Short mmCIF file of C-alpha atoms in Angstrom, two decimals:
data_model
loop_
_atom_site.label_atom_id
_atom_site.label_comp_id
_atom_site.label_asym_id
_atom_site.label_seq_id
_atom_site.Cartn_x
_atom_site.Cartn_y
_atom_site.Cartn_z
CA MET A 1 30.15 204.28 -20.96
CA ASP A 2 31.36 201.56 -23.53
CA LEU A 3 31.99 201.85 -27.04
CA ASN A 4 28.26 200.15 -27.91
CA ASP A 5 26.86 202.81 -25.54
CA ASN A 6 28.35 205.69 -27.30
CA ILE A 7 27.83 204.43 -30.42
CA ASP A 8 23.96 204.06 -29.34
CA LYS A 9 23.85 207.32 -27.95
CA GLN A 10 25.28 209.05 -31.35
CA LEU A 11 22.94 207.01 -33.62
CA MET A 12 19.86 207.91 -31.64
CA GLY A 13 20.72 211.60 -31.59
CA ASP A 14 21.03 211.48 -35.50
CA LEU A 15 17.73 209.86 -35.72
CA ASP A 16 16.29 212.52 -33.48
CA GLU A 17 17.75 214.99 -35.63
CA ILE A 18 16.50 213.53 -38.68
CA ILE A 19 13.03 213.22 -37.24
CA ALA A 20 13.07 216.98 -36.12
CA THR A 21 13.75 218.26 -39.88
CA LYS A 22 10.34 216.83 -40.55
CA LYS A 23 11.93 215.51 -44.21
CA SER A 24 9.74 212.81 -45.75
CA TYR A 25 11.50 209.85 -46.46
CA ASP A 26 10.49 206.68 -49.08
CA GLY A 27 11.25 202.85 -48.21
CA PRO A 28 12.72 201.20 -45.64
CA PHE A 29 14.07 204.04 -43.72
CA ALA A 30 10.69 205.52 -43.97
CA GLU A 31 9.17 202.71 -41.93
CA PHE A 32 12.19 202.61 -39.69
CA LEU A 33 11.43 206.12 -38.72
CA LYS A 34 7.98 205.40 -37.96
CA LEU A 35 8.89 202.43 -35.46
CA TYR A 36 11.40 204.84 -33.76
CA GLU A 37 8.72 207.50 -33.24
CA LEU A 38 6.70 205.01 -31.80
CA ALA A 39 9.16 203.54 -29.57
CA ARG A 40 10.22 206.85 -28.22
CA ASN A 41 6.71 207.92 -27.48
CA PHE A 42 6.88 206.91 -23.62
CA LYS A 43 3.81 208.89 -22.89
CA LYS A 44 1.78 207.31 -25.34
CA ARG A 45 3.08 203.73 -24.50
CA ASP A 46 2.18 204.47 -20.77
CA ALA A 47 -1.18 205.75 -21.83
CA ASP A 48 -2.06 202.77 -24.02
CA GLY A 49 -1.07 200.16 -21.16
CA ALA A 50 -2.01 196.81 -22.22
CA ASN A 51 -4.34 197.71 -24.97
CA PRO A 52 -1.58 197.16 -27.93
CA VAL A 53 -1.40 193.33 -26.70
CA LYS A 54 -4.48 192.51 -25.80
CA PRO A 55 -6.13 191.69 -29.35
CA TYR A 56 -3.31 189.18 -29.82
CA LEU A 57 -3.96 187.50 -26.18
CA GLU A 58 -7.59 187.51 -27.32
CA LYS A 59 -6.72 185.94 -30.66
CA ILE A 60 -5.19 182.86 -28.77
CA GLU A 61 -7.71 182.55 -26.48
CA SER A 62 -10.28 182.23 -28.84
CA LEU A 63 -8.75 179.25 -30.62
CA SER A 64 -11.32 176.52 -29.89
CA ASP A 65 -9.30 173.21 -31.42
CA PHE A 66 -6.70 172.01 -33.74
CA ASP A 67 -9.13 172.52 -36.70
CA ASP A 68 -9.61 175.96 -35.56
CA LEU A 69 -5.76 176.54 -35.44
CA ASN A 70 -4.87 175.25 -38.56
CA ASN A 71 -7.40 177.02 -40.57
CA GLN A 72 -5.37 180.25 -38.87
CA LEU A 73 -2.26 178.74 -38.80
CA VAL A 74 -0.87 180.68 -41.96
CA ASP A 75 -2.10 184.08 -40.79
CA LEU A 76 -0.77 183.41 -37.02
CA THR A 77 2.50 182.38 -38.46
CA LYS A 78 2.95 185.89 -40.66
CA ALA A 79 1.87 187.63 -37.85
CA GLY A 80 4.53 186.25 -35.52
CA PHE A 81 2.36 184.48 -33.13
CA PRO A 82 4.49 182.03 -30.67
CA LEU A 83 3.64 178.78 -31.82
CA PRO A 84 5.27 175.26 -30.98
CA ILE A 85 6.30 174.87 -34.81
CA GLY A 86 8.07 177.09 -36.89
CA PHE A 87 9.46 177.29 -40.51
CA GLY A 88 12.39 179.71 -41.13
CA VAL A 89 14.21 180.29 -44.57
CA GLU A 90 18.01 180.42 -44.71
CA PRO A 91 20.92 179.78 -47.02
CA ASP A 92 21.65 176.31 -47.15
CA MET A 93 24.60 175.08 -44.93
CA LYS A 94 25.89 173.06 -47.92
CA ASN A 95 25.07 175.39 -50.64
CA THR A 96 24.85 178.98 -49.46
CA LYS A 97 23.75 180.21 -53.24
CA VAL A 98 20.46 178.95 -52.66
CA ASN A 99 18.02 179.18 -49.63
CA ALA A 100 16.58 176.17 -47.79
CA LEU A 101 13.76 175.91 -45.52
CA PHE A 102 14.34 174.81 -42.14
CA ALA A 103 11.91 173.59 -39.42
CA GLY A 104 13.43 174.28 -35.74
CA ALA A 105 12.10 173.98 -31.99
CA PRO A 106 10.40 176.47 -29.60
CA GLY A 107 12.70 178.13 -27.03
CA LEU A 108 11.95 177.24 -23.47
CA PHE A 109 11.15 179.53 -20.22
CA LEU A 110 14.52 178.84 -18.71
CA PRO A 111 18.08 179.24 -20.76
CA ASP A 112 18.81 175.79 -21.32
CA ARG A 113 17.32 172.18 -21.20
CA THR A 114 19.95 171.23 -18.53
CA TYR A 115 18.11 173.49 -16.03
CA TYR A 116 15.21 170.92 -16.17
CA GLU A 117 17.32 167.91 -15.66
CA ASN A 118 18.43 165.98 -12.33
CA HIS A 119 16.60 168.48 -10.03
CA ASN A 120 19.03 171.29 -11.08
CA PRO A 121 19.09 174.17 -8.22
CA ALA A 122 18.95 176.66 -10.91
CA TYR A 123 15.55 175.62 -11.90
CA GLN A 124 14.47 175.66 -8.23
CA GLN A 125 16.10 179.29 -8.40
CA LEU A 126 14.95 180.77 -11.61
CA MET A 127 11.62 179.13 -12.14
CA PRO A 128 9.85 180.95 -8.89
CA ILE A 129 11.22 184.33 -10.48
CA PHE A 130 9.65 183.75 -13.88
CA THR A 131 6.46 182.46 -12.72
CA LYS A 132 5.89 185.72 -10.83
CA MET A 133 6.67 187.93 -13.25
CA VAL A 134 4.80 186.44 -15.75
CA SER A 135 1.54 186.21 -13.64
CA GLN A 136 2.15 190.09 -12.83
CA LEU A 137 2.36 190.85 -16.59
CA PHE A 138 -1.16 189.13 -16.51
CA VAL A 139 -2.56 191.10 -13.81
CA LEU A 140 -1.13 194.37 -15.63
CA ALA A 141 -3.12 193.06 -18.58
CA ASP A 142 -6.31 193.10 -16.51
CA TYR A 143 -6.50 189.32 -15.56
CA SER A 144 -7.28 188.43 -12.08
CA SER A 145 -4.48 187.17 -9.74
CA SER A 146 -6.08 183.61 -9.75
CA GLU A 147 -6.62 183.59 -13.73
CA ALA A 148 -2.86 184.70 -14.15
CA ASP A 149 -1.60 182.02 -11.87
CA GLU A 150 -3.73 179.23 -13.64
CA ILE A 151 -2.51 180.37 -16.79
CA VAL A 152 1.13 180.41 -15.83
CA GLU A 153 0.81 176.87 -14.21
CA SER A 154 -0.63 175.46 -17.36
CA ALA A 155 1.99 177.15 -19.64
CA LYS A 156 4.72 175.64 -17.36
CA LYS A 157 3.31 172.20 -17.88
CA PHE A 158 3.57 172.60 -21.86
CA ASP A 159 7.09 174.15 -21.42
CA ALA A 160 8.11 170.94 -19.25
CA ALA A 161 6.80 168.64 -21.91
CA ILE A 162 9.40 170.42 -24.71
CA ALA A 163 12.06 170.25 -22.71
CA PRO A 164 13.14 166.78 -22.68
CA HIS A 165 13.01 166.44 -26.56
CA VAL A 166 15.05 169.71 -27.66
CA LYS A 167 18.63 170.03 -27.52
CA SER A 168 21.00 171.48 -24.77
CA ALA A 169 22.92 174.75 -25.60
CA GLU A 170 26.10 172.27 -25.52
CA GLU A 171 24.36 169.93 -28.08
CA SER A 172 23.23 172.96 -30.28
CA ALA A 173 27.02 174.12 -30.55
CA ASP A 174 27.43 171.22 -32.89
CA TYR A 175 26.44 173.00 -35.93
CA SER A 176 26.88 169.88 -38.19
CA LYS A 177 24.25 167.90 -36.28
CA MET A 178 21.52 170.59 -37.02
CA TYR A 179 21.70 169.66 -40.89
CA ASN A 180 19.15 166.79 -40.97
CA PRO A 181 17.23 167.08 -44.77
CA MET A 182 13.96 165.12 -44.89
CA ALA A 183 11.29 164.92 -47.54
CA PHE A 184 8.62 167.29 -46.80
CA ASP A 185 6.08 165.01 -47.20
CA LYS A 186 7.65 162.59 -44.82
CA PHE A 187 8.01 165.67 -42.45
CA ALA A 188 4.54 166.57 -43.08
CA GLN A 189 3.40 163.17 -41.20
CA SER A 190 5.26 164.37 -37.85
CA SER A 191 2.15 165.61 -36.51
CA SER A 192 -1.45 164.27 -36.57
CA HIS A 193 -2.77 167.42 -35.37
CA PHE A 194 -0.86 170.39 -37.17
CA ASP A 195 -1.48 170.45 -41.12
CA PHE A 196 2.20 171.27 -42.25
CA THR A 197 1.16 170.91 -45.92
CA LYS A 198 -1.56 173.59 -45.46
CA LEU A 199 0.72 175.65 -43.78
CA ALA A 200 3.40 175.55 -46.26
CA ASP A 201 0.81 175.90 -48.94
CA GLY A 202 -0.32 179.34 -47.59
CA LEU A 203 3.33 180.46 -47.05
CA PHE A 204 5.16 179.63 -50.16
CA ASP A 205 4.21 179.68 -54.10
CA GLU A 206 4.49 176.08 -54.04
CA THR A 207 5.25 173.05 -51.27
CA PRO A 208 8.60 172.53 -50.62
CA LYS A 209 10.33 169.25 -51.64
CA GLN A 210 12.52 169.21 -48.49
CA VAL A 211 13.07 170.74 -45.37
CA ILE A 212 15.78 170.68 -43.25
CA VAL A 213 15.00 169.66 -39.47
CA THR A 214 17.16 171.17 -36.94
CA GLU A 215 15.58 169.29 -33.84
CA PRO A 216 14.68 165.69 -35.07
CA LYS A 217 13.97 164.50 -31.47
CA TYR A 218 11.31 167.49 -31.23
CA TYR A 219 9.55 166.70 -34.25
CA GLN A 220 9.65 162.97 -33.62
CA ALA A 221 7.78 163.57 -30.10
CA LEU A 222 5.75 166.29 -31.56
CA ASP A 223 2.45 164.38 -31.35
CA THR A 224 2.89 163.51 -27.52
CA ILE A 225 3.74 167.03 -26.93
CA THR A 226 0.81 168.64 -28.67
CA ASN A 227 -2.48 166.90 -29.01
CA ASP A 228 -5.96 167.38 -28.08
CA ASP A 229 -5.17 166.73 -24.50
CA THR A 230 -2.49 169.30 -24.14
CA PHE A 231 -4.43 172.04 -26.32
CA ASN A 232 -5.38 174.15 -23.51
CA ASP A 233 -1.62 174.05 -22.06
CA MET A 234 -0.34 174.99 -25.43
CA LYS A 235 -2.70 177.88 -25.65
CA ASN A 236 -1.76 179.27 -22.40
CA TRP A 237 2.12 178.46 -23.37
CA MET A 238 1.31 181.09 -26.29
CA LEU A 239 -0.29 183.47 -24.27
CA VAL A 240 2.86 183.65 -21.70
CA ASN A 241 5.13 183.64 -24.84
CA MET A 242 3.00 186.60 -26.34
CA ILE A 243 2.90 188.65 -23.13
CA THR A 244 6.55 188.27 -22.30
CA SER A 245 7.73 188.87 -25.97
CA ALA A 246 5.56 192.06 -26.05
CA ALA A 247 6.22 193.45 -22.50
CA GLY A 248 9.36 195.55 -23.83
CA TYR A 249 6.95 197.50 -26.38
CA LEU A 250 4.50 198.43 -23.83
CA SER A 251 4.31 200.87 -20.87
CA GLU A 252 6.99 201.63 -18.57
CA GLU A 253 5.49 199.74 -15.69
CA PHE A 254 5.27 196.46 -18.27
CA ARG A 255 8.87 196.99 -19.29
CA GLN A 256 10.17 197.15 -15.96
CA THR A 257 8.22 194.16 -14.86
CA GLY A 258 9.01 192.41 -18.06
CA SER A 259 12.54 192.71 -17.60
CA THR A 260 12.82 190.81 -14.09
CA PHE A 261 13.80 187.54 -15.42
CA SER A 262 16.66 188.84 -17.46
CA ARG A 263 18.07 190.80 -14.79
CA ALA A 264 17.97 187.81 -12.48
CA LEU A 265 19.90 185.74 -15.01
CA SER A 266 22.38 188.69 -15.77
CA GLY A 267 22.80 189.46 -11.83
CA LYS A 268 21.81 193.30 -12.90
CA LYS A 269 19.65 194.80 -10.45
CA LYS A 270 19.31 198.26 -11.71
CA LYS A 271 16.37 198.69 -14.30
CA PRO A 272 17.44 199.70 -17.66
CA PRO A 273 16.84 203.46 -18.73
CA HIS A 274 14.19 204.73 -21.06
CA ARG A 275 16.61 205.37 -23.89
CA ARG A 276 18.11 202.04 -23.43
CA ASN A 277 15.03 200.03 -24.00
CA LEU A 278 14.69 202.10 -27.41
CA ARG A 279 17.78 199.90 -28.81
CA SER A 280 16.05 196.78 -28.18
CA ILE A 281 13.14 197.93 -30.40
CA TRP A 282 14.92 199.48 -33.38
CA HIS A 283 18.46 197.89 -33.31
CA PRO A 284 17.21 194.58 -34.69
CA VAL A 285 15.31 196.23 -37.57
CA LEU A 286 18.31 198.40 -38.44
CA LEU A 287 20.70 195.60 -38.36
CA ALA A 288 18.08 193.34 -40.73
CA LYS A 289 18.02 196.80 -43.05
CA ARG A 290 21.37 198.14 -42.30
CA SER A 291 22.86 197.95 -45.97
CA VAL A 292 19.59 199.55 -47.78
CA ILE A 293 19.35 202.29 -44.67
CA LEU A 294 23.03 202.97 -44.70
CA ARG A 295 23.15 203.04 -48.46
CA GLN A 296 20.16 205.19 -49.04
CA GLU A 297 20.36 207.92 -46.00
CA ILE A 298 23.68 207.86 -44.15
CA LEU A 299 26.56 206.90 -47.05
CA ARG A 300 24.99 208.55 -50.04
CA PRO A 301 24.83 212.11 -48.39
CA GLN A 302 28.18 211.74 -46.91
CA SER A 303 29.53 210.89 -50.43
CA GLN A 304 27.88 213.84 -52.06
CA SER A 305 28.86 216.13 -49.35
CA ARG A 306 32.59 215.07 -50.26
CA ARG A 307 32.24 215.92 -54.23
#
């Protein structure tokens, strides 16, 4: 067992003990404990099956056109739905004292753009594994086999349309080339179909004056990627991303099926145990809130005990 495993085992043991005390907490730590309790209740997750993700899939399926999508775009963004566009707020690379608005590109189904180029053997090896896995996930969510296959093939077409316009991992490593500031009103003209101004107005108190575009080529090609002709493929791409991202939070069957592709990439044949799955759920939240949680519930009691 390596150091990370030991730390995770100890931390989960501590969390189990905290929950067993039934002591009430406030603030971020209370919400974190609720998440941890939900994640470790494997019996309920198995009983729920696909039910938790079905409303999200149905929401995507109900989208009729870009007008409908733009009317719901703010809510979909806030709820974390997979979209082919995305804003993020991070410290400005050239002045970390202030935050800046960034516009990024979506990820691909395969790990890197180069997999899609020059008849790369890795594509021929990995895409069938991804395809089979996702089709199985949709069947678990009560889609027929033919429906599942149709969704996945359509989504792959949209994924393939994105690939030529995003950076490879090697290109992304050149951090300086991610910094491409653009006037927001000019950026908003990148798409004839997505209403960026309406989205920004719904997310922020005022329309930003500037956005830093990390993938300029992608937004230059956005109208050829997302348009009325590709709307259905885009919806199916959203469905695929939604069910693959949700699989690790659902039943054991979903979790094991949903890990097939990542295990193929890593070469791991052994399926991760229940407790290891817990880490993938609570650990990102703990990292995001670690300073507050550590200060409030871990470091403070220890400092008091030393007095």
